[in-house]
Amino acid sequence: MNHDYQYTPKNGFSKWLDKRLPLMRFADENLLSFPTPKNLNYFYTFGFILTMCLVTQIITGIVLAMHYVPNTSLAFDSIEHIMRDVNYGWLIRYMHSNGASMFFLAVFIHMFRGLYYGSYKEPREIIWILGVVIFLLMIITGFMGYVLPWGQMSFWGATVITNLVATIPVIGEPVLTLLLGGYSVDNPTLNRFFSLHYLLPFVIFGVVILHIWALHVTGNNNPTGIEVKDDKDTISFHPYYTVKDLFAYVVFLLMFCYFIFYNPNILGHPDNYIEADPMLTPAHIVPEWYLLPFYAILRAVPDKLMGVLLMFGSIVVLFFLPWLDTMKVKSARYRPLYKIFFLFFVIFCLLLGYLGAKPPEGIYLLLSRVSTIYYFAFFLVIMPILSRIEKPSPMPIGISNPAINNTSDSDGGVSGTPSYAMDSK
Amino acid sequence: MTDTNDNQDPSRRDFLYITTAVFGATGAASVAWPLIDQLNPSASVSALSSIEADISSIPEGGSMKVAWRGKPIFIRRRTKEEIELAEREDSLNLPHPEKDLDRVINKEWLVVVGVCTHLGCVPIADSGDFGGWFCPCHGSHYDISGRIRKGPAPTNLEIPPYEFVSENIIKIG
């Protein structure tokens, strides 16, 4: 890394400030001159995209809260008020509702990226764990946000999901009553969901800061999975990655804008434009698309408590990933077997998403079960076994040196004297 | 802090530490409890926990839906055939065995909480494979006694606490 690089304040004011609050130094070291592996591809731009998603959700959310009323008799109407009467209310609400979908789309890609290039492995375990915490908070926040419009899907989604708590033996019922503030989803529930939906994004923001802090201690992983050895392997974050991230974000925004302006309701459910009716269940209760894979796992299990445990387990298992996959080689690029199993994992995750929207019967139920088994087997069986038996394909010596490493050492951090004769940049 | 540097009696100091910690923990818990308990049903929500329903207008074979604690209650006036069917099926191998007689006060009237015991949807009356209710969410079938017969729900439809105030009035809750 750039060990000899030092931030030097240029003018009188920045010298004065640097002695008192080294804010500029902090920004310079973390945003501008931060040494970043030079071989990051576009999959690595999703961290920035996700930050922008969070900022978008917070800004539009704060504005929506100025017009929304968290009361069962007024909530649905206040959403229509936002859509029809508030200046640009339709735009802000569509940004917020579709923004949630974009947020999840980006986070899924970000996570699959980490899974493919082994970004959860030593020394980046904490980054990964904090990421899973953020993902969990996002799910809770997204779920509560979906309840606020108080449509039929809001109400019945909330009923089904909160009822999962009641499956816990003994304490389930009292805890459910405590969560709902009553005996069913009602005004107290809506009120507290609104309060927490406003709070949690700021909690997410806090964990994101820890996530980035941890990232800036170890430095980025990269597509080769080989650790950075010296400053030949890195370039400064600015302008190289600021520009790359911004370009990716603009492309991402184009897709976002397609949804906002041309198809704003395609990702939602029409039943949510019907006001909540506690006496009438819609024929089909489906969660938002980004929760469908988990919903499919829930329904794949015939036993109620087991279904709930597996659904939560599907996220909890991610916390243990760094210790389930102990293969030293990080990147799937040099893991011919893992690459294939990973591909099937992605396919089964997408399949679970499809099945979550289908009725749990016949072939759909069977496929849900097969996919659920693969999902867990991938982490609990395939990863530990591959860590033992897989023989990695030949790896280059370093990020800047494509010559094949002939030593049998399969560790990412290769020792020896690297040659930079073939340095391409 | 450590007793290498001072000659005080360690047990006296330990006593002070522990007492302070216990007082601190008690204080924290007494402040935390109101913050947790405020989440529980308020007095106004609890006050609505008992209702009366007039059942005089329900014809034989008909049913009525009333709201109790924000949940639907199914009140069904069962026909002779339906009662006979429910009692005949007592002897079958049911997922959650209960005699029909144990689920009613008056055989003619079945009063159940209209909330599927799976994940809380409202089942649809007069449908499903067993002549009772069918839950559209995840496909649970209930019979005319509100017993689970097929599907993911673990238990029979719940019976709310109720009594006949008069011939035509049921008090639920």
Coordinates of C-alpha atoms in Angstrom, one line a residue:
Chain A
M1 CA 0.0 0.0 0.0
N2 CA 1.0 3.6 -0.2
H3 CA 3.0 3.6 3.0
D4 CA 5.0 6.7 2.1
Y5 CA 1.9 8.8 1.2
Q6 CA 0.9 11.4 3.7
Y7 CA -1.8 14.0 3.6
T8 CA -0.4 17.4 3.8
P9 CA -2.6 20.4 4.5
K10 CA -2.1 23.0 1.8
N11 CA -3.3 26.3 3.1
G12 CA -3.5 28.1 6.5
F13 CA -7.0 27.1 7.2
S14 CA -6.6 23.4 6.5
K15 CA -3.4 23.4 8.6
W16 CA -5.3 25.0 11.5
L17 CA -8.2 22.6 11.1
D18 CA -6.0 19.6 10.8
K19 CA -4.5 20.2 14.3
R20 CA -8.0 20.4 15.8
L21 CA -10.3 18.1 13.8
P22 CA -8.5 16.1 11.1
L23 CA -11.6 15.9 9.0
M24 CA -9.9 16.6 5.7
R25 CA -7.2 14.1 6.5
F26 CA -9.8 11.5 7.2
A27 CA -11.7 12.3 3.9
D28 CA -8.4 12.2 2.0
E29 CA -7.2 8.9 3.4
N30 CA -10.6 7.2 3.1
L31 CA -12.1 8.7 0.0
L32 CA -9.5 10.2 -2.2
S33 CA -6.1 8.5 -1.9
F34 CA -7.4 5.3 -0.4
P35 CA -5.3 2.5 -2.1
T36 CA -7.6 0.2 -3.9
P37 CA -6.8 -2.9 -5.9
K38 CA -6.4 -1.9 -9.6
N39 CA -8.4 -4.9 -10.9
L40 CA -11.9 -4.3 -9.5
N41 CA -14.6 -5.0 -12.0
Y42 CA -18.1 -3.6 -12.2
F43 CA -19.5 -6.0 -9.6
Y44 CA -17.5 -4.0 -7.1
T45 CA -19.4 -0.8 -7.8
F46 CA -22.5 -2.0 -5.9
G47 CA -21.1 -0.9 -2.5
F48 CA -21.4 2.7 -3.8
I49 CA -24.7 2.1 -5.5
L50 CA -26.1 0.7 -2.2
T51 CA -24.9 3.7 -0.3
M52 CA -26.8 5.9 -2.8
C53 CA -29.8 3.7 -2.4
L54 CA -29.8 4.2 1.4
V55 CA -29.4 8.0 1.0
T56 CA -32.3 8.0 -1.5
Q57 CA -34.6 6.0 0.8
I58 CA -33.8 8.3 3.7
I59 CA -34.4 11.5 1.9
T60 CA -37.6 10.4 0.1
G61 CA -38.7 8.8 3.4
I62 CA -38.3 11.9 5.5
V63 CA -40.3 13.8 2.9
L64 CA -43.1 11.2 2.7
A65 CA -43.3 11.3 6.5
M66 CA -44.3 14.9 6.3
H67 CA -47.5 13.9 4.5
Y68 CA -48.3 10.4 5.7
V69 CA -50.6 9.7 8.7
P70 CA -49.9 6.5 10.7
N71 CA -53.5 5.9 11.7
T72 CA -55.6 3.0 10.5
S73 CA -58.5 5.3 9.5
L74 CA -56.3 7.8 7.7
A75 CA -53.2 5.9 6.4
F76 CA -54.7 4.6 3.2
D77 CA -56.2 8.0 2.4
S78 CA -53.0 9.8 3.2
I79 CA -51.2 7.7 0.6
E80 CA -53.8 8.6 -2.0
H81 CA -53.4 12.2 -0.8
I82 CA -49.6 11.9 -1.5
M83 CA -50.3 10.3 -4.9
R84 CA -52.9 12.9 -6.1
D85 CA -52.6 16.1 -4.1
V86 CA -49.1 16.6 -2.8
N87 CA -46.8 18.4 -5.4
Y88 CA -44.7 15.7 -6.9
G89 CA -46.0 13.3 -4.2
W90 CA -46.4 10.6 -6.8
L91 CA -42.8 10.9 -7.8
I92 CA -41.4 10.9 -4.3
R93 CA -43.6 7.9 -3.3
Y94 CA -42.6 5.9 -6.5
M95 CA -39.0 6.7 -5.8
H96 CA -39.4 5.4 -2.3
S97 CA -41.3 2.2 -3.1
N98 CA -39.3 1.3 -6.2
G99 CA -36.2 2.5 -4.4
A100 CA -36.7 -0.3 -1.9
S101 CA -36.8 -2.8 -4.8
M102 CA -33.6 -1.3 -6.3
F103 CA -32.0 -1.5 -2.9
F104 CA -32.7 -5.2 -2.6
L105 CA -31.7 -5.9 -6.2
A106 CA -28.3 -4.2 -5.5
V107 CA -27.8 -5.9 -2.2
F108 CA -28.4 -9.3 -3.7
I109 CA -25.8 -8.7 -6.5
H110 CA -23.5 -7.3 -3.8
M111 CA -23.9 -10.5 -1.7
F112 CA -23.5 -12.9 -4.7
R113 CA -20.4 -11.0 -5.6
G114 CA -19.0 -11.5 -2.1
L115 CA -19.9 -15.2 -2.3
Y116 CA -18.2 -15.6 -5.7
Y117 CA -15.0 -13.9 -5.0
G118 CA -14.7 -15.2 -1.4
S119 CA -14.9 -11.7 0.2
Y120 CA -16.1 -13.2 3.5
K121 CA -12.8 -15.0 4.1
E122 CA -10.0 -14.1 6.4
P123 CA -9.3 -11.3 7.1
R124 CA -12.7 -9.9 6.0
E125 CA -15.0 -11.9 8.3
I126 CA -16.3 -8.9 10.2
I127 CA -17.1 -7.0 7.0
W128 CA -19.2 -9.9 5.9
I129 CA -20.9 -10.3 9.3
L130 CA -21.8 -6.6 9.4
G131 CA -23.1 -6.9 5.9
V132 CA -25.5 -9.7 7.0
V133 CA -26.6 -7.5 9.9
I134 CA -27.4 -4.7 7.4
F135 CA -29.3 -7.2 5.2
L136 CA -31.3 -8.4 8.2
L137 CA -32.1 -4.8 9.2
M138 CA -33.1 -4.0 5.6
I139 CA -35.5 -6.9 5.6
I140 CA -37.2 -5.7 8.8
T141 CA -37.3 -2.1 7.6
G142 CA -38.7 -3.1 4.2
F143 CA -41.3 -5.3 5.7
M144 CA -42.5 -2.6 8.1
G145 CA -42.5 0.0 5.3
Y146 CA -44.8 -2.2 3.2
V147 CA -47.3 -2.2 6.1
L148 CA -47.6 1.5 6.2
P149 CA -49.9 2.1 3.1
W150 CA -52.5 0.0 4.9
G151 CA -53.7 -1.9 1.9
Q152 CA -54.9 -5.5 1.8
M153 CA -51.4 -6.9 1.2
S154 CA -49.9 -4.6 3.9
F155 CA -52.4 -5.9 6.5
W156 CA -52.3 -9.6 5.6
G157 CA -48.6 -9.6 5.0
A158 CA -48.2 -8.1 8.5
T159 CA -50.6 -10.7 9.9
V160 CA -48.9 -13.7 8.4
I161 CA -45.4 -12.5 9.3
T162 CA -46.1 -11.4 12.9
N163 CA -47.9 -14.7 13.4
L164 CA -44.6 -16.5 12.8
V165 CA -43.7 -15.3 16.3
A166 CA -46.6 -17.2 17.8
T167 CA -45.0 -20.5 16.7
I168 CA -42.3 -20.1 19.4
P169 CA -43.3 -22.5 22.2
V170 CA -44.6 -21.0 25.5
I171 CA -43.6 -17.3 25.0
G172 CA -44.9 -17.0 21.5
E173 CA -48.4 -15.7 22.2
P174 CA -47.5 -13.1 24.8
V175 CA -44.6 -11.9 22.7
L176 CA -46.9 -11.6 19.7
T177 CA -49.4 -9.5 21.7
L178 CA -46.5 -7.3 22.9
L179 CA -45.3 -6.8 19.3
L180 CA -48.8 -6.0 18.0
G181 CA -49.9 -3.9 20.9
G182 CA -53.2 -5.8 20.8
Y183 CA -54.7 -9.1 19.8
S184 CA -54.5 -8.5 16.0
V185 CA -52.7 -6.2 13.6
D186 CA -54.4 -2.8 14.3
N187 CA -53.7 0.8 15.0
P188 CA -51.1 0.3 17.7
T189 CA -49.2 -2.0 15.3
L190 CA -49.3 0.5 12.5
N191 CA -48.1 3.3 14.8
R192 CA -45.1 1.4 16.1
F193 CA -44.2 0.1 12.7
F194 CA -44.1 3.7 11.5
S195 CA -41.9 4.7 14.4
L196 CA -39.5 1.8 13.8
H197 CA -39.5 2.2 10.0
Y198 CA -38.3 5.8 10.5
L199 CA -35.7 4.7 13.0
L200 CA -34.1 1.7 11.4
P201 CA -32.6 3.3 8.3
F202 CA -30.4 5.4 10.7
V203 CA -29.4 2.2 12.5
I204 CA -28.5 0.8 9.0
F205 CA -26.5 3.9 8.3
G206 CA -24.5 3.4 11.5
V207 CA -23.8 -0.3 10.6
V208 CA -22.8 0.8 7.1
I209 CA -20.2 3.1 8.7
L210 CA -18.8 0.1 10.6
H211 CA -19.0 -2.0 7.5
I212 CA -16.9 0.5 5.5
W213 CA -14.6 1.1 8.5
A214 CA -13.8 -2.6 8.6
L215 CA -13.3 -2.6 4.8
H216 CA -10.8 0.2 5.1
V217 CA -8.8 -1.7 7.7
T218 CA -8.3 -4.8 5.6
G219 CA -8.6 -3.1 2.2
N220 CA -10.7 -4.5 -0.7
N221 CA -10.8 -8.0 -1.9
N222 CA -10.5 -8.3 -5.7
P223 CA -11.5 -10.6 -8.5
T224 CA -8.3 -12.7 -8.2
G225 CA -8.8 -13.1 -4.4
I226 CA -5.0 -12.6 -4.1
E227 CA -4.1 -10.0 -1.4
V228 CA -2.5 -6.7 -2.4
K229 CA 1.3 -6.9 -1.9
D230 CA 2.5 -3.4 -2.6
D231 CA 1.5 -0.2 -4.3
K232 CA 2.1 -1.7 -7.7
D233 CA -1.2 -3.5 -7.1
T234 CA -3.2 -0.5 -6.1
I235 CA -4.5 2.7 -7.5
S236 CA -6.0 5.6 -5.6
F237 CA -9.7 5.5 -5.0
H238 CA -10.1 9.0 -6.6
P239 CA -10.4 9.5 -9.5
Y240 CA -10.3 5.9 -10.7
Y241 CA -13.0 4.3 -8.7
T242 CA -15.0 7.5 -8.0
V243 CA -15.5 7.7 -11.8
K244 CA -16.1 3.9 -12.2
D245 CA -18.7 3.9 -9.3
L246 CA -20.4 7.0 -10.7
F247 CA -20.7 5.6 -14.2
A248 CA -22.2 2.3 -12.8
Y249 CA -24.5 4.4 -10.7
V250 CA -25.8 6.3 -13.7
V251 CA -26.5 3.1 -15.5
F252 CA -28.2 1.8 -12.4
L253 CA -30.3 5.0 -12.2
L254 CA -31.4 4.5 -15.8
M255 CA -33.0 1.2 -14.8
F256 CA -34.4 2.8 -11.6
C257 CA -36.0 5.6 -13.7
Y258 CA -37.6 3.0 -16.0
F259 CA -39.5 1.7 -13.1
I260 CA -40.3 5.1 -11.6
F261 CA -41.6 6.6 -14.8
Y262 CA -42.7 3.8 -17.0
N263 CA -43.7 0.9 -14.8
P264 CA -44.0 2.1 -11.2
N265 CA -46.4 -0.6 -10.0
I266 CA -45.0 -3.6 -11.7
L267 CA -43.0 -4.7 -8.6
G268 CA -46.0 -4.1 -6.3
H269 CA -49.2 -6.0 -5.9
P270 CA -52.6 -4.5 -7.1
D271 CA -54.4 -5.7 -4.0
N272 CA -52.4 -3.1 -2.0
Y273 CA -54.6 -0.4 -3.6
I274 CA -57.5 -1.9 -1.7
E275 CA -57.8 -0.6 1.8
A276 CA -57.1 -3.1 4.6
D277 CA -60.0 -5.2 5.7
P278 CA -59.4 -7.4 8.8
M279 CA -62.5 -9.5 8.0
L280 CA -61.5 -10.5 4.5
T281 CA -58.3 -12.3 3.4
P282 CA -57.2 -11.8 -0.2
A283 CA -57.1 -15.1 -2.2
H284 CA -53.3 -15.0 -2.5
I285 CA -51.0 -13.4 0.1
V286 CA -47.6 -12.7 -1.4
P287 CA -44.8 -10.6 0.1
E288 CA -42.7 -8.2 -1.9
W289 CA -40.6 -9.8 -4.5
Y290 CA -37.4 -9.5 -2.6
L291 CA -38.8 -11.6 0.3
L292 CA -40.2 -14.4 -2.0
P293 CA -37.2 -16.8 -1.7
F294 CA -37.5 -16.8 2.1
Y295 CA -41.3 -17.1 1.9
A296 CA -40.8 -20.2 -0.4
I297 CA -38.5 -21.8 2.2
L298 CA -41.2 -21.1 4.9
R299 CA -43.8 -22.8 2.9
A300 CA -41.7 -25.7 1.7
V301 CA -41.7 -27.2 5.2
P302 CA -44.8 -29.1 6.3
D303 CA -44.2 -28.3 10.0
K304 CA -45.0 -24.8 11.1
L305 CA -42.3 -24.2 13.6
M306 CA -39.7 -25.9 11.4
G307 CA -40.7 -23.7 8.5
V308 CA -40.2 -20.6 10.6
L309 CA -36.8 -21.9 11.9
L310 CA -35.6 -22.7 8.4
M311 CA -36.7 -19.4 7.1
F312 CA -34.7 -17.5 9.8
G313 CA -31.9 -20.1 9.5
S314 CA -31.5 -19.3 5.8
I315 CA -30.1 -15.9 6.9
V316 CA -28.5 -17.0 10.2
V317 CA -26.4 -19.5 8.2
L318 CA -24.7 -16.6 6.4
F319 CA -23.2 -15.4 9.6
F320 CA -21.1 -18.7 9.8
L321 CA -20.0 -18.6 6.2
P322 CA -16.3 -17.6 7.0
W323 CA -16.0 -20.8 9.1
L324 CA -18.0 -23.1 6.8
D325 CA -15.8 -22.4 3.8
T326 CA -12.2 -22.8 4.9
M327 CA -10.6 -23.0 1.5
K328 CA -7.6 -20.6 1.4
V329 CA -8.1 -19.7 -2.2
K330 CA -10.7 -17.0 -2.2
S331 CA -11.9 -16.4 -5.7
A332 CA -14.1 -18.8 -7.5
R333 CA -12.0 -18.0 -10.6
Y334 CA -9.5 -20.5 -9.4
R335 CA -12.0 -23.0 -7.9
P336 CA -13.4 -25.1 -10.8
L337 CA -15.8 -27.1 -8.6
Y338 CA -17.0 -24.3 -6.4
K339 CA -17.8 -22.3 -9.5
I340 CA -20.2 -24.9 -10.7
F341 CA -21.9 -25.4 -7.3
F342 CA -22.1 -21.6 -7.0
L343 CA -23.9 -21.4 -10.3
F344 CA -26.4 -23.9 -9.2
F345 CA -26.8 -21.9 -5.9
V346 CA -27.7 -18.8 -7.9
I347 CA -30.2 -20.8 -10.0
F348 CA -31.9 -22.3 -7.0
C349 CA -32.1 -18.9 -5.3
L350 CA -33.8 -17.4 -8.3
L351 CA -36.1 -20.5 -8.5
L352 CA -37.0 -20.0 -4.8
G353 CA -38.0 -16.5 -5.7
Y354 CA -40.2 -17.7 -8.5
L355 CA -41.8 -20.4 -6.3
G356 CA -42.5 -18.0 -3.5
A357 CA -45.1 -16.4 -5.7
K358 CA -46.7 -19.7 -6.7
P359 CA -49.3 -21.7 -4.6
P360 CA -47.6 -24.3 -2.4
E361 CA -48.9 -27.4 -4.1
G362 CA -47.9 -30.1 -6.6
I363 CA -44.8 -29.5 -8.6
Y364 CA -44.2 -26.0 -7.0
L365 CA -44.1 -27.6 -3.6
L366 CA -41.7 -30.3 -4.7
L367 CA -39.4 -27.8 -6.4
S368 CA -39.5 -25.6 -3.3
R369 CA -38.3 -28.5 -1.2
V370 CA -35.5 -29.4 -3.6
S371 CA -34.4 -25.8 -3.7
T372 CA -34.5 -25.4 0.1
I373 CA -32.4 -28.5 0.5
Y374 CA -29.9 -27.3 -2.0
Y375 CA -29.8 -23.9 -0.3
F376 CA -28.8 -25.3 3.0
A377 CA -26.7 -28.1 1.6
F378 CA -24.6 -25.5 -0.3
F379 CA -23.5 -23.9 3.0
L380 CA -23.5 -26.8 5.4
V381 CA -22.4 -29.7 3.2
I382 CA -20.9 -28.6 -0.1
M383 CA -18.7 -25.7 1.2
P384 CA -17.0 -27.7 4.0
I385 CA -16.4 -30.7 1.7
L386 CA -15.1 -28.6 -1.1
S387 CA -12.8 -26.9 1.4
R388 CA -11.2 -30.3 2.0
I389 CA -11.1 -31.9 -1.4
E390 CA -11.1 -29.2 -4.1
K391 CA -7.9 -28.7 -6.0
P392 CA -7.6 -25.1 -7.1
S393 CA -6.5 -24.3 -10.7
P394 CA -3.2 -22.6 -11.3
M395 CA -3.1 -19.1 -9.9
P396 CA -1.1 -16.0 -10.9
I397 CA 1.7 -14.8 -8.5
G398 CA 0.0 -11.5 -7.9
I399 CA -2.5 -9.0 -9.0
S400 CA 0.1 -7.3 -11.2
N401 CA 1.8 -10.5 -12.2
P402 CA -0.1 -12.9 -14.4
A403 CA 2.8 -15.5 -14.3
I404 CA 1.6 -18.8 -12.9
N405 CA 2.5 -19.5 -9.4
N406 CA 4.3 -22.9 -9.4
T407 CA 4.7 -23.3 -5.7
S408 CA 2.2 -25.7 -4.2
D409 CA 1.2 -23.0 -1.7
S410 CA -2.4 -22.4 -2.5
D411 CA -2.7 -19.5 0.0
G412 CA -3.8 -16.2 -1.4
G413 CA -0.8 -14.4 0.1
V414 CA 2.1 -16.0 -1.8
S415 CA 5.5 -15.6 -0.4
G416 CA 8.6 -15.3 -2.6
T417 CA 10.0 -12.6 -4.8
P418 CA 7.3 -11.5 -7.3
S419 CA 8.5 -10.2 -10.6
Y420 CA 6.9 -7.2 -12.2
A421 CA 8.3 -7.7 -15.6
M422 CA 4.8 -8.3 -17.0
D423 CA 3.1 -5.5 -15.1
S424 CA 0.5 -4.3 -17.5
K425 CA -0.2 -0.9 -16.0
Chain B
M1 CA -8.4 -0.5 41.8
T2 CA -6.5 -3.7 42.5
D3 CA -5.8 -4.7 46.1
T4 CA -2.0 -4.9 45.5
N5 CA -1.8 -1.1 45.8
D6 CA -4.0 -0.6 48.8
N7 CA -4.3 -2.3 52.1
Q8 CA -8.1 -2.1 52.4
D9 CA -10.1 -5.2 53.3
P10 CA -11.0 -6.7 49.9
S11 CA -14.3 -8.1 51.1
R12 CA -15.5 -4.7 52.2
R13 CA -14.7 -3.3 48.7
D14 CA -16.4 -6.3 47.0
F15 CA -19.5 -5.6 49.0
L16 CA -19.6 -2.0 47.8
Y17 CA -19.1 -3.1 44.2
I18 CA -21.8 -5.7 44.3
T19 CA -24.2 -3.5 46.1
T20 CA -23.7 -0.7 43.6
A21 CA -24.1 -3.1 40.6
V22 CA -27.3 -4.5 42.1
F23 CA -28.8 -1.1 42.7
G24 CA -27.7 0.0 39.2
A25 CA -29.2 -3.1 37.6
T26 CA -32.5 -2.7 39.6
G27 CA -32.7 0.9 38.6
A28 CA -32.1 0.1 34.9
A29 CA -34.7 -2.7 34.9
S30 CA -37.3 -0.5 36.6
V31 CA -36.8 2.1 33.9
A32 CA -36.7 -0.5 31.1
W33 CA -40.0 -2.1 32.1
P34 CA -42.3 0.8 31.4
L35 CA -40.6 1.2 28.0
I36 CA -41.3 -2.5 27.2
D37 CA -44.8 -2.7 28.8
Q38 CA -46.0 0.3 26.8
L39 CA -45.9 -2.0 23.8
N40 CA -48.6 -4.2 25.4
P41 CA -52.3 -3.7 24.7
S42 CA -53.4 -0.3 26.2
A43 CA -56.5 0.0 28.4
S44 CA -58.6 1.2 25.4
V45 CA -57.7 -1.9 23.5
S46 CA -58.3 -4.3 26.4
A47 CA -61.7 -2.6 27.1
L48 CA -62.9 -3.9 23.7
S49 CA -62.3 -7.4 24.7
S50 CA -65.9 -8.4 25.2
I51 CA -68.8 -8.0 22.8
E52 CA -72.4 -9.2 22.5
A53 CA -73.9 -10.6 19.3
D54 CA -77.6 -11.0 18.4
I55 CA -78.0 -14.3 16.6
S56 CA -81.7 -14.3 16.2
S57 CA -81.5 -13.5 12.5
I58 CA -79.3 -16.4 11.5
P59 CA -81.3 -19.2 9.7
E60 CA -80.5 -22.8 10.0
G61 CA -77.4 -23.6 7.9
G62 CA -76.5 -19.9 7.9
S63 CA -73.7 -18.1 9.6
M64 CA -72.5 -14.7 10.8
K65 CA -69.2 -13.0 11.2
V66 CA -68.6 -10.6 14.0
A67 CA -65.4 -8.8 15.0
W68 CA -63.9 -9.5 18.4
R69 CA -60.5 -8.0 19.4
G70 CA -60.0 -7.1 15.7
K71 CA -60.5 -10.8 14.7
P72 CA -63.5 -12.3 13.0
I73 CA -65.6 -14.7 15.0
F74 CA -67.7 -17.2 13.0
I75 CA -71.1 -18.0 14.5
R76 CA -72.7 -20.8 12.6
R77 CA -76.2 -22.3 13.1
R78 CA -75.6 -25.9 12.0
T79 CA -78.2 -28.2 10.4
K80 CA -79.0 -31.6 11.9
E81 CA -77.0 -33.3 9.1
E82 CA -74.0 -31.1 9.8
I83 CA -74.1 -31.9 13.5
E84 CA -74.5 -35.7 12.8
L85 CA -71.6 -35.5 10.3
A86 CA -69.4 -33.7 12.9
E87 CA -70.2 -36.3 15.6
R88 CA -69.7 -39.2 13.2
E89 CA -66.3 -38.0 12.3
D90 CA -65.2 -37.8 16.0
S91 CA -64.0 -41.3 15.6
L92 CA -61.7 -40.6 12.6
N93 CA -58.0 -40.2 13.0
L94 CA -57.9 -36.4 13.2
P95 CA -54.7 -34.3 13.2
H96 CA -55.9 -32.5 16.3
P97 CA -58.3 -34.9 18.0
E98 CA -61.3 -33.2 19.7
K99 CA -64.9 -34.4 20.1
D100 CA -67.4 -32.1 18.5
L101 CA -69.3 -32.0 21.8
D102 CA -66.3 -30.5 23.5
R103 CA -66.2 -27.7 21.0
V104 CA -69.7 -26.4 21.5
I105 CA -72.0 -25.2 24.3
N106 CA -75.2 -25.8 22.3
K107 CA -74.8 -28.3 19.5
E108 CA -76.7 -26.1 17.1
W109 CA -74.3 -23.2 17.4
L110 CA -70.6 -23.4 16.5
V111 CA -68.7 -20.4 17.6
V112 CA -65.0 -20.2 16.5
V113 CA -62.3 -17.6 16.0
G114 CA -62.2 -17.2 12.2
V115 CA -58.5 -17.1 12.1
C116 CA -56.5 -19.9 10.5
T117 CA -54.2 -21.5 13.1
H118 CA -51.4 -21.6 10.5
L119 CA -50.5 -18.0 9.9
G120 CA -53.6 -16.0 10.7
C121 CA -55.6 -15.6 7.5
V122 CA -59.4 -15.7 7.5
P123 CA -60.7 -19.0 6.1
I124 CA -63.6 -18.9 3.6
A125 CA -66.9 -20.5 4.7
D126 CA -68.7 -23.3 2.9
S127 CA -65.6 -24.5 1.0
G128 CA -62.8 -27.0 1.2
D129 CA -62.9 -30.7 1.1
F130 CA -64.7 -31.2 4.4
G131 CA -67.8 -29.1 4.2
G132 CA -66.4 -26.4 6.5
W133 CA -63.8 -23.8 5.9
F134 CA -60.9 -23.4 3.6
C135 CA -58.0 -21.1 4.1
P136 CA -56.9 -19.6 0.8
C137 CA -53.4 -18.6 2.0
H138 CA -51.7 -21.9 2.5
G139 CA -54.5 -24.4 1.8
S140 CA -55.8 -25.6 5.2
H141 CA -59.1 -27.4 5.2
Y142 CA -61.4 -27.3 8.3
D143 CA -64.6 -29.4 8.9
I144 CA -68.0 -28.3 10.1
S145 CA -66.7 -28.4 13.7
G146 CA -63.8 -26.1 12.8
R147 CA -61.4 -29.0 13.1
I148 CA -58.3 -29.1 10.9
R149 CA -58.5 -31.9 8.5
K150 CA -55.9 -31.3 5.8
G151 CA -53.1 -28.7 5.2
P152 CA -50.4 -26.9 7.2
A153 CA -52.4 -25.6 10.1
P154 CA -51.4 -27.4 13.3
T155 CA -54.5 -27.1 15.4
N156 CA -58.3 -26.7 15.2
L157 CA -59.9 -23.3 14.9
E158 CA -59.8 -21.7 18.3
I159 CA -63.0 -21.5 20.4
P160 CA -63.3 -18.1 22.0
P161 CA -64.7 -17.8 25.6
Y162 CA -68.4 -17.2 25.2
E163 CA -71.7 -17.7 26.9
F164 CA -75.4 -17.5 26.0
V165 CA -76.7 -14.4 27.7
S166 CA -80.2 -15.2 26.5
E167 CA -81.7 -17.4 23.8
N168 CA -80.7 -14.9 21.1
I169 CA -77.7 -13.1 22.6
I170 CA -74.1 -14.5 22.7
K171 CA -71.5 -12.7 24.8
I172 CA -68.0 -13.3 23.5
G173 CA -65.0 -12.6 25.6

